[in-house]
Structure formats: structure tokens, C-alpha cells
Short mmCIF file of C-alpha atoms in Angstrom, two decimals:
data_model
loop_
_atom_site.label_atom_id
_atom_site.label_comp_id
_atom_site.label_asym_id
_atom_site.label_seq_id
_atom_site.Cartn_x
_atom_site.Cartn_y
_atom_site.Cartn_z
CA UNK A 4 36.09 -35.61 32.36
CA UNK A 5 35.58 -33.80 29.09
CA UNK A 6 33.23 -36.54 27.88
CA UNK A 7 31.05 -36.19 30.98
CA UNK A 8 30.79 -32.40 30.52
CA UNK A 9 29.86 -32.84 26.86
CA UNK A 10 27.14 -35.36 27.68
CA UNK A 11 25.68 -33.08 30.36
CA UNK A 12 25.47 -30.12 27.98
CA UNK A 13 23.92 -32.29 25.26
CA UNK A 14 21.29 -33.59 27.70
CA UNK A 15 20.30 -30.05 28.74
CA UNK A 16 19.96 -28.94 25.11
CA UNK A 17 17.84 -31.99 24.29
CA UNK A 18 15.50 -31.26 27.19
CA UNK A 19 15.09 -27.64 26.10
CA UNK A 20 14.39 -28.64 22.51
CA UNK A 21 11.84 -31.23 23.58
CA UNK A 22 10.01 -28.77 25.82
CA UNK A 23 9.85 -26.17 23.05
CA UNK A 24 7.93 -28.52 20.76
CA UNK A 25 5.21 -29.33 23.32
CA UNK A 26 2.71 -26.57 22.39
CA UNK A 27 -0.44 -26.28 24.56
CA UNK A 28 -3.82 -27.07 23.02
CA UNK A 29 -5.79 -23.80 23.04
CA UNK A 30 -8.44 -24.46 20.38
CA UNK A 31 -12.00 -25.61 21.16
CA UNK A 32 -12.21 -29.41 21.59
CA UNK A 33 -14.94 -29.89 18.94
CA UNK A 34 -16.68 -27.87 16.27
CA UNK A 35 -20.07 -28.35 17.95
CA UNK A 36 -19.03 -27.93 21.61
CA UNK A 37 -18.68 -24.67 23.55
CA UNK A 38 -15.26 -23.29 24.32
CA UNK A 39 -14.57 -22.19 27.87
CA UNK A 40 -11.08 -21.86 29.35
CA UNK A 41 -10.54 -24.09 32.35
CA UNK A 42 -14.10 -25.42 32.70
CA UNK A 43 -16.86 -27.27 30.91
CA UNK A 44 -20.12 -25.52 30.02
CA UNK A 45 -23.19 -26.37 27.97
CA UNK A 46 -23.86 -23.11 26.10
CA UNK A 47 -21.96 -20.70 23.88
CA UNK A 48 -21.72 -17.69 26.20
CA UNK A 49 -18.26 -16.36 26.91
CA UNK A 50 -16.96 -16.02 30.47
CA UNK A 51 -17.23 -12.48 31.82
CA UNK A 52 -14.12 -10.35 32.10
CA UNK A 53 -14.60 -7.73 34.83
CA UNK A 54 -11.75 -5.61 33.48
CA UNK A 55 -13.81 -4.93 30.34
CA UNK A 56 -16.96 -3.89 32.23
CA UNK A 57 -16.27 -0.18 31.88
CA UNK A 58 -19.01 2.17 30.75
CA UNK A 59 -18.18 4.62 27.96
CA UNK A 60 -17.15 8.05 29.14
CA UNK A 61 -19.60 10.93 28.91
CA UNK A 62 -18.30 14.18 27.39
CA UNK A 63 -18.06 17.20 29.64
CA UNK A 64 -21.21 19.06 28.59
CA UNK A 65 -24.01 20.97 30.29
CA UNK A 66 -26.83 18.45 30.49
CA UNK A 67 -29.42 21.16 31.28
CA UNK A 68 -28.52 23.30 28.28
CA UNK A 69 -30.48 22.98 25.05
CA UNK A 70 -27.85 22.44 22.40
CA UNK A 71 -28.09 23.91 18.94
CA UNK A 72 -26.75 22.25 15.80
CA UNK A 73 -23.38 24.11 15.86
CA UNK A 74 -22.90 23.05 19.48
CA UNK A 75 -23.69 19.42 18.67
CA UNK A 76 -21.20 19.47 15.80
CA UNK A 77 -18.54 20.91 18.09
CA UNK A 78 -19.13 18.11 20.61
CA UNK A 79 -18.94 15.51 17.84
CA UNK A 80 -15.69 16.90 16.47
CA UNK A 81 -14.16 16.71 19.94
CA UNK A 82 -15.57 13.30 20.88
CA UNK A 83 -16.02 11.18 17.75
CA UNK A 84 -13.39 8.43 17.38
CA UNK A 85 -13.20 9.06 13.62
CA UNK A 86 -11.65 12.50 14.13
CA UNK A 87 -9.07 11.12 16.55
CA UNK A 88 -8.20 8.28 14.19
CA UNK A 89 -7.78 10.70 11.28
CA UNK A 90 -5.63 12.97 13.44
CA UNK A 91 -3.39 10.07 14.51
CA UNK A 92 -3.05 8.95 10.89
CA UNK A 93 -2.02 12.48 9.90
CA UNK A 94 0.57 12.60 12.67
CA UNK A 95 1.88 9.20 11.64
CA UNK A 96 2.25 10.32 8.03
CA UNK A 97 4.01 13.49 9.18
CA UNK A 98 6.44 11.38 11.20
CA UNK A 99 7.10 9.22 8.15
CA UNK A 100 7.92 12.34 6.14
CA UNK A 101 10.34 13.39 8.86
CA UNK A 102 12.01 9.99 8.72
CA UNK A 103 12.44 10.37 4.96
CA UNK A 104 14.09 13.78 5.39
CA UNK A 105 16.36 12.39 8.11
CA UNK A 106 18.02 10.19 5.48
CA UNK A 107 20.08 13.26 4.51
CA UNK A 108 21.84 13.16 7.87
CA UNK A 109 24.87 10.99 8.72
CA UNK A 110 24.57 7.79 10.75
CA UNK A 111 26.72 7.60 13.87
CA UNK A 112 26.92 4.41 15.92
CA UNK A 113 28.99 3.05 18.79
CA UNK A 114 29.79 -0.59 19.45
CA UNK A 115 31.32 -1.92 22.66
CA UNK A 116 32.28 -5.55 23.20
CA UNK A 117 33.70 -7.27 26.25
CA UNK A 118 34.16 -10.95 26.84
CA UNK A 119 36.20 -13.81 28.19
CA UNK A 120 37.39 -17.11 26.74
CA UNK A 121 38.43 -20.37 28.38
CA UNK A 122 40.00 -23.32 26.56
CA UNK A 123 41.09 -26.75 27.78
CA UNK A 124 42.78 -29.43 25.69
CA UNK A 125 45.40 -32.18 25.43
CA UNK A 126 48.69 -32.19 23.58
CA UNK A 127 49.62 -35.82 23.19
CA UNK A 128 52.29 -37.91 21.56
CA UNK A 129 53.12 -41.60 21.34
CA UNK A 130 54.67 -41.82 24.79
CA UNK A 131 53.48 -38.59 26.50
CA UNK A 132 50.16 -36.64 26.86
CA UNK A 133 50.05 -33.14 28.38
CA UNK A 134 46.78 -31.41 29.45
CA UNK A 135 46.70 -27.66 28.70
CA UNK A 136 44.37 -24.89 29.91
CA UNK A 137 44.19 -21.30 28.66
CA UNK A 138 41.93 -18.33 29.60
CA UNK A 139 41.76 -14.65 28.72
CA UNK A 140 39.54 -11.57 28.41
CA UNK A 141 39.29 -8.67 25.98
CA UNK A 142 37.35 -5.45 25.25
CA UNK A 143 36.75 -3.47 22.06
CA UNK A 144 35.16 -0.06 21.49
CA UNK A 145 34.34 1.32 18.02
CA UNK A 146 32.77 4.62 16.92
CA UNK A 147 31.67 4.56 13.27
CA UNK A 148 30.23 7.17 10.90
CA UNK A 149 28.36 6.55 7.65
CA UNK A 150 27.11 9.38 5.41
CA UNK A 151 25.53 9.14 1.99
CA UNK A 152 26.78 12.18 0.08
CA UNK A 153 25.16 11.90 -3.35
CA UNK A 154 22.50 9.56 -4.76
CA UNK A 155 21.19 11.28 -7.92
CA UNK A 156 18.02 12.53 -6.21
CA UNK A 157 16.74 9.30 -4.67
CA UNK A 158 16.41 10.72 -1.17
CA UNK A 159 14.79 13.90 -2.48
CA UNK A 160 12.23 11.87 -4.41
CA UNK A 161 11.48 9.67 -1.40
CA UNK A 162 11.08 12.76 0.75
CA UNK A 163 8.64 14.29 -1.73
CA UNK A 164 6.65 11.06 -1.86
CA UNK A 165 6.45 11.04 1.94
CA UNK A 166 5.33 14.69 1.94
CA UNK A 167 2.58 13.93 -0.56
CA UNK A 168 1.50 10.96 1.57
CA UNK A 169 1.32 13.29 4.56
CA UNK A 170 -0.76 15.66 2.43
CA UNK A 171 -3.17 12.81 1.68
CA UNK A 172 -3.52 12.11 5.41
CA UNK A 173 -4.09 15.79 6.19
CA UNK A 174 -6.77 15.98 3.51
CA UNK A 175 -8.31 12.83 4.98
CA UNK A 176 -8.37 14.55 8.37
CA UNK A 177 -10.34 17.44 6.86
CA UNK A 178 -12.65 15.01 5.06
CA UNK A 179 -13.34 13.19 8.33
CA UNK A 180 -14.51 16.45 9.92
CA UNK A 181 -16.70 17.26 6.92
CA UNK A 182 -18.29 13.82 7.12
CA UNK A 183 -18.94 14.30 10.83
CA UNK A 184 -20.59 17.66 10.12
CA UNK A 185 -22.80 16.08 7.47
CA UNK A 186 -23.75 13.07 9.59
CA UNK A 187 -24.65 15.16 12.64
CA UNK A 188 -26.58 17.69 10.54
CA UNK A 189 -28.63 15.03 8.77
CA UNK A 190 -29.35 13.23 12.05
CA UNK A 191 -30.29 16.53 13.71
CA UNK A 192 -32.75 17.42 10.95
CA UNK A 193 -34.19 13.90 10.99
CA UNK A 194 -34.68 14.13 14.75
CA UNK A 195 -36.31 17.53 14.37
CA UNK A 196 -38.72 16.05 11.84
CA UNK A 197 -39.48 13.17 14.20
CA UNK A 198 -40.22 15.59 17.04
CA UNK A 199 -42.48 17.60 14.76
CA UNK A 200 -44.34 14.43 13.78
CA UNK A 201 -44.92 13.74 17.48
CA UNK A 202 -46.48 17.19 17.87
CA UNK A 203 -48.62 16.64 14.78
CA UNK A 204 -49.80 13.28 16.10
CA UNK A 205 -50.64 14.77 19.49
CA UNK A 206 -52.65 17.56 17.86
CA UNK A 207 -54.48 14.95 15.79
CA UNK A 208 -55.22 13.02 18.98
CA UNK A 209 -56.64 16.15 20.59
CA UNK A 210 -58.79 16.85 17.52
CA UNK A 211 -60.09 13.28 17.56
CA UNK A 212 -61.14 13.81 21.18
CA UNK A 213 -63.11 16.89 20.18
CA UNK A 214 -64.82 14.93 17.41
CA UNK A 215 -65.74 12.20 19.91
CA UNK A 216 -67.17 14.78 22.30
CA UNK A 217 -69.27 16.25 19.49
CA UNK A 218 -70.52 12.81 18.43
CA UNK A 219 -71.51 11.95 21.99
CA UNK A 220 -73.27 15.30 22.38
CA UNK A 221 -75.22 14.78 19.14
CA UNK A 222 -76.18 11.30 20.30
CA UNK A 223 -77.36 12.65 23.64
CA UNK A 224 -79.52 15.21 21.83
CA UNK A 225 -81.07 12.50 19.69
CA UNK A 226 -79.66 13.75 16.40
CA UNK A 227 -76.68 11.42 16.30
CA UNK A 228 -76.33 7.69 16.03
CA UNK A 229 -74.42 5.00 17.85
CA UNK A 230 -72.49 4.35 14.63
CA UNK A 231 -71.19 7.92 14.61
CA UNK A 232 -69.98 7.55 18.19
CA UNK A 233 -68.27 4.25 17.34
CA UNK A 234 -66.57 5.81 14.31
CA UNK A 235 -65.37 8.73 16.43
CA UNK A 236 -63.94 6.34 19.01
CA UNK A 237 -62.19 4.39 16.25
CA UNK A 238 -60.67 7.62 14.95
CA UNK A 239 -59.43 8.48 18.43
CA UNK A 240 -57.86 5.01 18.81
CA UNK A 241 -56.12 5.37 15.47
CA UNK A 242 -54.82 8.80 16.46
CA UNK A 243 -53.53 7.42 19.76
CA UNK A 244 -51.71 4.60 17.93
CA UNK A 245 -50.17 7.10 15.52
CA UNK A 246 -49.00 9.19 18.48
CA UNK A 247 -47.34 6.20 20.15
CA UNK A 248 -45.62 5.21 16.91
CA UNK A 249 -44.41 8.76 16.36
CA UNK A 250 -42.91 8.83 19.86
CA UNK A 251 -41.07 5.57 19.15
CA UNK A 252 -39.62 6.96 15.92
CA UNK A 253 -38.61 10.11 17.77
CA UNK A 254 -36.59 8.04 20.25
CA UNK A 255 -34.99 6.10 17.39
CA UNK A 256 -33.95 9.34 15.71
CA UNK A 257 -32.44 10.57 18.98
CA UNK A 258 -30.30 7.43 19.24
CA UNK A 259 -29.23 7.92 15.62
CA UNK A 260 -28.14 11.48 16.44
CA UNK A 261 -26.12 10.29 19.44
CA UNK A 262 -24.47 7.64 17.26
CA UNK A 263 -23.61 10.23 14.60
CA UNK A 264 -21.96 12.36 17.29
CA UNK A 265 -19.87 9.44 18.50
CA UNK A 266 -20.69 9.92 22.19
CA UNK A 267 -22.06 7.54 24.78
CA UNK A 268 -25.70 6.48 24.25
CA UNK A 269 -26.16 7.06 27.97
CA UNK A 270 -25.67 10.82 27.52
CA UNK A 271 -28.98 12.67 28.21
CA UNK A 272 -28.78 15.57 25.75
CA UNK A 273 -31.24 18.44 25.60
CA UNK A 274 -31.83 19.67 22.05
CA UNK A 275 -32.93 23.08 20.85
CA UNK A 276 -35.53 23.53 18.14
CA UNK A 277 -34.17 23.82 14.63
CA UNK A 278 -34.76 27.26 13.07
CA UNK A 279 -36.99 27.62 10.06
CA UNK A 280 -35.15 26.83 6.84
CA UNK A 281 -33.90 29.78 4.82
CA UNK A 282 -33.37 28.04 1.53
CA UNK A 283 -33.74 29.50 -1.91
CA UNK A 284 -32.43 28.91 -5.42
CA UNK A 285 -32.81 32.54 -6.42
CA UNK A 286 -29.04 33.15 -6.24
CA UNK A 287 -28.09 29.75 -7.66
CA UNK A 288 -24.89 29.80 -9.71
CA UNK A 289 -24.56 28.01 -13.06
CA UNK A 290 -23.92 24.31 -12.67
CA UNK A 291 -20.66 24.51 -14.61
CA UNK A 292 -19.19 26.99 -12.13
CA UNK A 293 -20.43 24.97 -9.16
CA UNK A 294 -18.82 21.82 -10.56
CA UNK A 295 -15.53 23.60 -11.29
CA UNK A 296 -15.37 25.00 -7.75
CA UNK A 297 -16.23 21.58 -6.32
CA UNK A 298 -13.43 19.86 -8.27
CA UNK A 299 -10.94 22.39 -6.93
CA UNK A 300 -12.12 22.08 -3.33
CA UNK A 301 -13.34 18.54 -2.68
CA UNK A 302 -11.10 16.52 -0.33
CA UNK A 303 -11.29 13.32 -2.36
CA UNK A 304 -10.15 15.07 -5.55
CA UNK A 305 -7.29 16.79 -3.76
CA UNK A 306 -6.28 13.53 -2.08
CA UNK A 307 -6.29 11.66 -5.40
CA UNK A 308 -4.14 14.40 -6.96
CA UNK A 309 -1.67 14.26 -4.06
CA UNK A 310 -1.51 10.48 -4.41
CA UNK A 311 -0.67 10.94 -8.10
CA UNK A 312 2.14 13.33 -7.20
CA UNK A 313 3.45 10.78 -4.70
CA UNK A 314 3.45 8.14 -7.44
CA UNK A 315 5.51 10.39 -9.70
CA UNK A 316 7.99 10.96 -6.87
CA UNK A 317 8.19 7.22 -6.29
CA UNK A 318 8.99 6.69 -9.96
CA UNK A 319 11.84 9.20 -9.76
CA UNK A 320 13.17 7.42 -6.67
CA UNK A 321 13.04 4.05 -8.47
CA UNK A 322 15.00 5.52 -11.38
CA UNK A 323 17.61 7.06 -9.09
CA UNK A 324 18.04 3.73 -7.28
CA UNK A 325 19.79 2.39 -10.40
CA UNK A 326 22.45 5.12 -10.27
CA UNK A 327 25.77 5.11 -8.35
CA UNK A 328 26.00 6.41 -4.81
CA UNK A 329 28.83 8.35 -3.19
CA UNK A 330 29.32 7.83 0.53
CA UNK A 331 31.71 8.69 3.34
CA UNK A 332 32.70 6.25 6.09
CA UNK A 333 34.81 6.89 9.17
CA UNK A 334 35.64 4.93 12.31
CA UNK A 335 37.65 5.22 15.50
CA UNK A 336 38.44 2.20 17.65
CA UNK A 337 40.26 1.03 20.72
CA UNK A 338 40.86 -2.58 21.74
CA UNK A 339 42.53 -4.43 24.54
CA UNK A 340 43.58 -8.06 24.37
CA UNK A 341 41.53 -8.88 21.24
CA UNK A 342 42.27 -10.11 17.78
CA UNK A 343 39.21 -9.88 15.47
CA UNK A 344 38.52 -9.15 11.83
CA UNK A 345 34.89 -8.02 12.26
CA UNK A 346 32.66 -6.93 15.11
CA UNK A 347 29.51 -8.99 15.66
CA UNK A 348 26.31 -7.03 16.15
CA UNK A 349 22.50 -7.03 15.90
CA UNK A 350 22.43 -6.01 12.23
CA UNK A 351 24.44 -6.54 9.09
CA UNK A 352 25.65 -2.94 9.07
CA UNK A 353 28.32 -3.32 11.76
CA UNK A 354 31.79 -1.95 11.06
CA UNK A 355 34.43 -4.30 9.68
CA UNK A 356 37.84 -3.91 11.28
CA UNK A 357 41.06 -5.81 11.75
CA UNK A 358 42.21 -5.50 15.33
CA UNK A 359 45.07 -7.52 16.80
CA UNK A 360 46.24 -7.28 20.36
CA UNK A 361 45.79 -3.94 22.10
CA UNK A 362 45.75 -0.52 20.51
CA UNK A 363 43.65 2.24 18.89
CA UNK A 364 43.04 3.48 15.39
CA UNK A 365 40.95 5.74 13.14
CA UNK A 366 40.17 5.99 9.45
CA UNK A 367 38.17 8.07 6.92
CA UNK A 368 37.06 6.72 3.55
CA UNK A 369 35.13 8.05 0.53
CA UNK A 370 33.62 5.45 -1.73
CA UNK A 371 31.33 4.88 -4.68
CA UNK A 372 28.77 2.09 -4.93
CA UNK A 373 27.69 1.13 -8.45
CA UNK A 374 24.85 -1.39 -8.92
CA UNK A 375 25.93 -3.79 -11.66
CA UNK A 376 23.51 -6.70 -11.56
CA UNK A 377 20.57 -7.43 -9.29
CA UNK A 378 18.51 -9.94 -11.23
CA UNK A 379 16.34 -7.21 -12.86
CA UNK A 380 15.04 -6.14 -9.44
CA UNK A 381 15.53 -2.40 -9.98
CA UNK A 382 14.07 -2.51 -13.49
CA UNK A 383 11.02 -4.30 -12.12
CA UNK A 384 10.71 -1.65 -9.43
CA UNK A 385 10.69 1.02 -12.15
CA UNK A 386 7.93 -0.80 -14.02
CA UNK A 387 5.92 -1.08 -10.82
CA UNK A 388 6.35 2.64 -10.20
CA UNK A 389 5.07 3.43 -13.69
CA UNK A 390 2.07 1.16 -13.15
CA UNK A 391 1.34 2.96 -9.88
CA UNK A 392 1.33 6.24 -11.79
CA UNK A 393 -1.17 4.88 -14.30
CA UNK A 394 -3.37 3.53 -11.51
CA UNK A 395 -3.26 6.87 -9.67
CA UNK A 396 -4.24 8.71 -12.86
CA UNK A 397 -7.17 6.34 -13.36
CA UNK A 398 -8.29 6.81 -9.75
CA UNK A 399 -8.12 10.58 -10.15
CA UNK A 400 -10.29 10.41 -13.27
CA UNK A 401 -12.80 8.19 -11.48
CA UNK A 402 -12.94 10.49 -8.46
CA UNK A 403 -13.50 13.51 -10.69
CA UNK A 404 -16.33 11.79 -12.54
CA UNK A 405 -17.96 10.73 -9.28
CA UNK A 406 -17.60 14.26 -7.92
CA UNK A 407 -19.34 15.78 -10.95
CA UNK A 408 -22.17 13.26 -10.68
CA UNK A 409 -22.62 13.86 -6.95
CA UNK A 410 -22.76 17.63 -7.40
CA UNK A 411 -25.35 17.42 -10.19
CA UNK A 412 -27.47 14.90 -8.30
CA UNK A 413 -27.28 16.92 -5.06
CA UNK A 414 -28.27 20.12 -6.85
CA UNK A 415 -31.26 18.44 -8.50
CA UNK A 416 -32.26 16.92 -5.15
CA UNK A 417 -32.18 20.33 -3.48
CA UNK A 418 -34.25 21.88 -6.25
CA UNK A 419 -36.85 19.12 -5.98
CA UNK A 420 -36.90 19.31 -2.17
CA UNK A 421 -37.52 23.06 -2.20
CA UNK A 422 -40.34 22.68 -4.71
CA UNK A 423 -41.85 19.91 -2.59
CA UNK A 424 -41.60 22.10 0.50
CA UNK A 425 -43.53 24.92 -1.16
CA UNK A 426 -46.19 22.50 -2.40
CA UNK A 427 -46.47 20.89 1.04
CA UNK A 428 -46.99 24.29 2.65
CA UNK A 429 -49.88 25.00 0.28
CA UNK A 430 -51.36 21.55 0.94
CA UNK A 431 -51.21 22.05 4.71
CA UNK A 432 -52.96 25.41 4.44
CA UNK A 433 -55.86 24.08 2.36
CA UNK A 434 -56.17 20.93 4.49
CA UNK A 435 -56.35 23.03 7.66
CA UNK A 436 -59.10 25.19 6.17
CA UNK A 437 -61.10 22.13 5.11
CA UNK A 438 -60.69 20.48 8.52
CA UNK A 439 -61.75 23.54 10.50
CA UNK A 440 -64.83 24.10 8.32
CA UNK A 441 -65.89 20.44 8.44
CA UNK A 442 -65.43 20.19 12.21
CA UNK A 443 -67.40 23.39 12.86
CA UNK A 444 -70.21 22.23 10.58
CA UNK A 445 -70.39 18.92 12.41
CA UNK A 446 -70.60 20.67 15.77
CA UNK A 447 -73.47 22.77 14.42
CA UNK A 448 -75.35 19.65 13.38
CA UNK A 449 -74.46 19.75 9.71
CA UNK A 450 -72.35 17.08 8.04
CA UNK A 451 -71.28 13.61 9.07
CA UNK A 452 -68.61 12.15 11.27
CA UNK A 453 -67.19 10.41 8.19
CA UNK A 454 -66.47 13.76 6.57
CA UNK A 455 -64.87 15.04 9.77
CA UNK A 456 -62.69 11.93 10.09
CA UNK A 457 -61.59 12.21 6.46
CA UNK A 458 -60.70 15.87 6.87
CA UNK A 459 -58.82 15.10 10.05
CA UNK A 460 -56.83 12.34 8.33
CA UNK A 461 -56.00 14.59 5.39
CA UNK A 462 -54.82 17.36 7.72
CA UNK A 463 -52.61 14.92 9.62
CA UNK A 464 -51.08 13.67 6.39
CA UNK A 465 -50.55 17.22 5.10
CA UNK A 466 -48.78 18.28 8.28
CA UNK A 467 -46.54 15.20 8.18
CA UNK A 468 -45.74 15.83 4.53
CA UNK A 469 -44.76 19.40 5.38
CA UNK A 470 -42.51 18.22 8.21
CA UNK A 471 -40.83 15.67 5.97
CA UNK A 472 -40.43 18.17 3.13
CA UNK A 473 -38.78 20.67 5.45
CA UNK A 474 -36.30 18.09 6.75
CA UNK A 475 -35.64 16.88 3.20
CA UNK A 476 -34.86 20.42 2.01
CA UNK A 477 -32.48 21.03 4.90
CA UNK A 478 -30.78 17.67 4.36
CA UNK A 479 -30.47 18.28 0.62
CA UNK A 480 -28.76 21.60 1.28
CA UNK A 481 -26.25 19.87 3.57
CA UNK A 482 -25.61 17.14 1.01
CA UNK A 483 -24.99 19.74 -1.71
CA UNK A 484 -22.54 21.58 0.54
CA UNK A 485 -20.66 18.34 1.17
CA UNK A 486 -20.69 17.44 -2.53
CA UNK A 487 -19.13 20.79 -3.41
CA UNK A 488 -16.51 20.53 -0.65
CA UNK A 489 -17.86 23.60 1.14
CA UNK A 490 -19.19 21.98 4.32
CA UNK A 491 -16.54 23.37 6.64
CA UNK A 492 -18.83 24.36 9.51
CA UNK A 493 -22.39 23.96 10.74
CA UNK A 494 -24.97 24.83 8.06
CA UNK A 495 -26.77 28.13 8.60
#
């Protein structure tokens, strides 16, 4: 009877083990054949999943309102995934710091066990064999307390390291917002320049139409030639092509602005005109003071410094880990019909007791744990902590050097952009005067269509240079504000 039961159990276990080893084949059949679950196809398109066919959500905004740059930045800060990710990371780091501080509190756990046991056997001799059978049940309940009383500052150091890590995440959250402000501002100014280039191209197209009308009128009066009319038509065609290309670049810049804001590309935003730039270097501070203020305010410098402080705290924790620890342990238990020396559990930290029969008990203990030998593990941890300090110091030096370089480069770029803007304004003024005079002379029968076309081309180029110089000056001011760590809101 017992042999039959044993064979049945062994057969069931063998079947389970055999089924566990039969893994399904989920990989593609060949390296050059398409993969498609449950069917055979001839191309490399994936099967559609209707559950994924969900359009991105559109932010709750007034689609008829013309949004200014501060309003666009506000929408981006509320909608961009980067700000949510940085916020979640900061919350996660704050939770980790809370976990580190919770190590000062005692650990209280309860364990309850209940079970039954059945045993069958034979007691046999030379002339007599007796079959025996025994069954029983038992229950155990244990309440245990563990409290680390003193550890030579290890928990305090770990808590400080966690706080500094949370500080790094909080600084990263601020840096994410500054980067969003910069990205939206640069995209907004680029889109404004693209819109201005569309207007310039349309004005050039209108001027080319006037030149064509004048050429046709001169030809009708007998003072013009067919070549002049053909040249005027060519100029109009070139102006129309430039207008179409400018409109395409304007749409591209709009998509870039939407991407910088982190909202759905299907959102039809109305944009307000950017105000005229109010940029000047008249009140520019010395570069040394600008660099010093930037080093004290930039998020990357502050984050690198906080990471260095966390490394120092980690080194103190590694040193304290080699010291003794004083702890308190207490337990209260009650058992019925059980005789055990230790309680099984899900971890290795379960209480160890000696319970026999039925009864209850309690105990309080104070102990000291002294690490004697661990195969040089703690000493290696100390060396690693010191290396982390050296690496953090090197990263801080590198970040400071990069910050100084970025500030100096951004300041020079702004100075050059402002000078280019002033020169472009003067060029546009002189080109407009030349164009108006040449066009009027041609209408009065003086001059050639070649001179008019050249003046028109030069005016178009001058206006485009002015538009680009204006956007470059505004963008350079934003980049300098970011480099100095002062880009906390929309630029004025």
C-alpha cells in the first residue's frame, strides 16, 4: 500500500518536472523571414494592436487665443513629459530618504503558524509486525521586536547620503524646467523668424509683380523689350518659389515649437507676435562677476556639489559599518501542541525560539554585534567609498570648467548677435532706399530691369538678414540666461 502511494507521488512529480522543461518557441523561425504570431506573412510589418491606437491627448487650452511666449512656457511646464519624469524622480528620491530615516525606528513583526501532521509506519520484529498511525495539529503565535540602539553613526551617514541624493533630484527637477523654458523660447523665436521670412517673401513677390507690370507697360509703349519682360517674369517666378519655400520652413518651425512644448502635434495653436527685442550690453557686468554668480546658481554645479556631499556621507557610513552595534531584541509567544526550535518564514530574520508542547513566554535581550572577519569586504567598501569621493570631486571640477566656458561663450555670442542686429538694421535701411529709388526710376523710363531686379534681391536678402539677426540676438540672450542659471521664467 505504501509502495503504491510512493509510486503515484513520484509519477506526478516527474510529469510536472517534464512539463516545466518544455518551453514554447517564441523567436522568429529564421533570420531572413518575417515574424508574425499565429500566422505566416511575406513582409516585415507588425500586426496591428487596436488597444494601442489611441491619439495623444490635447491640453486644455483656448484654441482661439493667441498665445504669448510666457503662456506657451506655462503649457509646456504642465504638459511636457520631462517635467513629470523629473518630478517623479524627485518624489522617489524623497521616499528613499524617508526609508533611510526610518532605520532609526524599531522593527515589530508577528508570525503565526498552524498545521497538521500525519504519520503511518510499521513496528516489526522477527515473529510480529504491527502497523501504527499517528496524527496531530498545532499552532504557534510569536510577536518579536528588534531595535538597533547604537551603530557609531552609520544610520546618520546613510540618512545624510539619502538627503543629498534627494537634493540632487530636486535640483534636476529645477534644471528640467529651465531646459524646457530654453527649448520653448528658442523654438518660439525661430518660429517668429520663419513667419517674418514668409512676410518678407510675400512682399518681394508683390514687388516683383509691380516690376513685371512696369516692364509690360514699357513694352506696350515701345520703349521696352521682350527681354526685359522675360527677365521680370523670371524674377516673379523666383520670388514665388522663395515664398513657397519660406512657408514650408514656417510650418517646420511650428512643428519644432510643438515638439519643444511636449504636446500633441495635432494641437492647433494660435501664436502671438513676438515683441521687439529690448537687448543691450550697456549695463553688462564684468565677466568675472557673471561667472561667479553662475557657479553659485547653476543647477549642474549645485547637483555635482550635492553628489560630492553624498559621497562623503557614504564614506562615513562605510567606516561606521566596521564598528560594533548595540541592539535590543524582545519576543512574546504562545503555542499549542507544538515542539519546535525555530519558526520557518519568508526571510532569514525570523525569530528563533524553543517551544515544546503548549504554553506562552516572553523575553527581552540587549546584545552587541562585533564584526571580526568578513574576507576584507568592509575594507573594500571603504576603499570604494573613497574612490567615489575622488570621482565626485573630479566631476565637480569638470562641471565648473564647463560652466565657465559656457558662460564666456554665451556672453560673446550675445555681444556678436547684438552687433550683427545693429548692422543688419542699417543694411535693410540702405537697401530699401536703393530699391525704392531704382524702382521709381524704372517706372519713369530711366534705368533697366536688371538694376531693379538686383535691388529687389538685395532688399530681400537684407530683410532676411535682419530677421535672422533679431532671432539670433533673442536666442543668444536666452542661452546666456541659461548658462548663468538665471532662466527661471519666460525671458522678457
